C-alpha positions as MATLAB code, in Angstrom:
seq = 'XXXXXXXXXXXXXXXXXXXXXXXXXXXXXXXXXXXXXXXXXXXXXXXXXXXXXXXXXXXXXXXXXXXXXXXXXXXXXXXXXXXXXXXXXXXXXXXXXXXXXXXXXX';
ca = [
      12.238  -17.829   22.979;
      11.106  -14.511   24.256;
       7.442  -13.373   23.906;
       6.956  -10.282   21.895;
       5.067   -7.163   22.718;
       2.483   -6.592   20.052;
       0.270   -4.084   22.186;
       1.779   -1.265   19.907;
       0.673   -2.747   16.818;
      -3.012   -2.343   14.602;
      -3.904   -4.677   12.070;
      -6.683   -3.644    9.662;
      -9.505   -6.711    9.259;
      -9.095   -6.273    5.652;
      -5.756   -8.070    6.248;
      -8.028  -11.588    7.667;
     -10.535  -11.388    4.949;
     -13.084  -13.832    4.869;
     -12.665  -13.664    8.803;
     -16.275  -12.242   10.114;
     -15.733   -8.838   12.736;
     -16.114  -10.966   15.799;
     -13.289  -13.105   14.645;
     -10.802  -10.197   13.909;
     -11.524   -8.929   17.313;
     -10.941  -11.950   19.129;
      -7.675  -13.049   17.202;
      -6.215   -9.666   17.307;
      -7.008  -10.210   20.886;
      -5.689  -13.140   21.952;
      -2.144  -12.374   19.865;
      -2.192   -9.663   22.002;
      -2.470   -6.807   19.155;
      -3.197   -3.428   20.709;
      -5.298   -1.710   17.929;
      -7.513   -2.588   15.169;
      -8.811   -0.967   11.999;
     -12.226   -1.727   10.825;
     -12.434   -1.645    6.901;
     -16.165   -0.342    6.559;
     -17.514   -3.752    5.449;
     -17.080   -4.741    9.275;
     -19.688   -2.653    9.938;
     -22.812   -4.069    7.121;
     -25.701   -5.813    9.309;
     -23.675   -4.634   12.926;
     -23.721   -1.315   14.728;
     -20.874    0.421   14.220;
     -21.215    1.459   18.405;
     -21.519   -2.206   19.580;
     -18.963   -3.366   17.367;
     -16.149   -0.457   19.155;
     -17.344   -1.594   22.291;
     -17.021   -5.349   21.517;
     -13.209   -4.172   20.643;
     -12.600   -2.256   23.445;
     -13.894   -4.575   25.476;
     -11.695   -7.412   24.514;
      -8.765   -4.534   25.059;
      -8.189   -3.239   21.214;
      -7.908    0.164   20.609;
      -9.730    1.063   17.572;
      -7.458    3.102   15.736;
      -9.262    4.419   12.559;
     -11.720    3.510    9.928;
     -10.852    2.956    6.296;
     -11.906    3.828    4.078;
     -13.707    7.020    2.194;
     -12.842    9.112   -0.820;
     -12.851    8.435   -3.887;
     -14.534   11.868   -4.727;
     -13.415   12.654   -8.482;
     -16.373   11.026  -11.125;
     -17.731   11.893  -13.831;
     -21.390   13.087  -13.663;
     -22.850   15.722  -10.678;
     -24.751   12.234   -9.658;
     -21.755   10.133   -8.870;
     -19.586   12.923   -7.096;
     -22.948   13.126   -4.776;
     -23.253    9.886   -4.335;
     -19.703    9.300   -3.233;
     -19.928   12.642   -0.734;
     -23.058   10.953    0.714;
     -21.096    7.714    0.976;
     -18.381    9.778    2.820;
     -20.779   11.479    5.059;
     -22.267    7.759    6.427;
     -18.379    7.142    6.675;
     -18.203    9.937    9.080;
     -20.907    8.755   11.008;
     -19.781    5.174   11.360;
     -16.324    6.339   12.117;
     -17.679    8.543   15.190;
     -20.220    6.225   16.155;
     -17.244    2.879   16.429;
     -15.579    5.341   18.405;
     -12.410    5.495   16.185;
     -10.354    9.284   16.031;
      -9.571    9.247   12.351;
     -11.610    7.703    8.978;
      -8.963    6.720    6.198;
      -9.651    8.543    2.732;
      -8.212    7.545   -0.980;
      -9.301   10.909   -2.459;
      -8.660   10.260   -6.063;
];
């Protein structure tokens, strides 16, 4: 049977839920998976820098980020509190080192 090439491919960590960060990274790894996609609850109790450079490190491009949006509510309070949400989504995004953040905007 002939091996197959799966440095082209990104799996988000969403897709190994309950599988902690460190695990994603070093299955994704070891299957040889080029790219990864951090779903933002990768991120609670880590640094978003350490945990790109864990990735890139083990030789996974981090791809993007997902997610943000979700800017239409009802009250002046909520719509704030989901741009402030989408503002530490920025920052996480840059910080892990990734080139895009994913966004549902509805």
């Amino acid at each position: 049977m002939t091996e197959k090439n799966l440095s082209n491919i990104a799996i988000h960590t969403i897709t190994n839920r309950p599988w902690t960060t460190e695990q994603c990274i070093e299955e994704y790894s070891k299957a040889g998976i080029g790219g990864i996609t951090f779903w933002r609850y990768s991120f609670e109790g880590r640094d978003p820098k350490k945990v790109g450079e864990q990735a890139r490190n083990a030789g996974l491009n981090v791809v993007s980020v997902a997610r943000g949006g979700f800017f239409a509510a009802e009250s002046k309070e909520d719509r704030k509190k989901a741009i402030d949400d989408n503002k530490k989504a920025i920052d996480e995004t840059h910080a892990v080192g990734a080139p895009s953040l994913v966004l549902v905007c509805g």
